[in-house]
Amino acid sequence: MSWLVLALFIAVVVQTLSIMLSGRYPYLAIVLAFVGGIVMVPASVIFLVGSLFSLQTRLTPDLRLAINHGSGRA
């Protein structure tokens, strides 16, 4: 299991706890939601960039060749 998946799992658990505690301890729930959001936003950006790069290399196979062999000039 990668560190990114583990961080996202912990963030989801913290977000769930914040929802469950929001009625009784609203300030604690806000802090937990904030902490979970701080973890989830950068991890989501990393996932989004990786997915977009994977999609781009799948749509344009020549791009992978240019990346592996420099600028592509002869």
XYZ file of C-alpha atoms in Angstrom:
74
model
C 0.000 0.000 0.000
C 1.463 3.324 -0.990
C 1.769 6.295 1.339
C -0.702 8.270 -0.781
C -3.451 5.678 -0.401
C -2.785 5.465 3.332
C -2.946 9.262 3.702
C -6.223 9.421 1.785
C -7.710 6.610 3.884
C -6.795 8.392 7.120
C -8.200 11.665 5.753
C -11.507 9.988 4.887
C -11.702 8.499 8.385
C -11.020 11.930 9.920
C -13.677 13.518 7.701
C -16.184 10.842 8.768
C -15.375 11.474 12.427
C -15.888 15.196 11.931
C -19.364 14.566 10.521
C -20.273 12.278 13.414
C -19.004 14.777 16.011
C -20.525 17.885 14.428
C -23.694 17.813 16.539
C -22.062 17.432 19.931
C -18.615 19.048 19.436
C -18.877 21.566 16.583
C -15.466 23.203 17.103
C -13.671 19.848 17.187
C -15.563 18.814 14.062
C -14.391 21.945 12.246
C -10.774 21.291 13.239
C -10.985 17.656 12.119
C -12.571 18.663 8.813
C -9.813 21.235 8.285
C -7.076 18.669 8.992
C -8.703 16.126 6.679
C -9.004 18.743 3.950
C -5.349 19.727 4.253
C -4.398 16.102 3.574
C -6.964 15.452 0.833
C -6.402 18.495 -1.382
C -2.674 17.952 -2.165
C -3.214 14.206 -2.550
C -6.081 14.860 -4.953
C -3.924 17.222 -6.997
C -1.177 14.571 -7.244
C -3.759 12.011 -8.369
C -5.264 14.435 -10.904
C -1.888 15.315 -12.444
C -0.941 11.637 -12.709
C -4.270 10.755 -14.303
C -4.042 13.599 -16.807
C -0.475 12.659 -17.760
C -1.539 9.024 -18.208
C -4.479 10.097 -20.384
C -2.253 12.361 -22.469
C 0.305 9.616 -23.115
C -2.507 7.219 -24.035
C -4.099 9.688 -26.471
C -0.806 10.731 -28.100
C 1.654 7.824 -28.172
C 4.208 9.982 -30.037
C 4.540 12.165 -26.927
C 6.011 9.242 -25.001
C 8.626 8.768 -27.716
C 9.574 12.469 -27.584
C 9.894 12.358 -23.798
C 12.088 9.253 -23.844
C 14.384 10.442 -26.636
C 14.808 14.135 -25.899
C 13.402 16.780 -28.188
C 12.924 14.449 -31.147
C 15.366 16.290 -33.400
C 17.637 14.252 -35.629
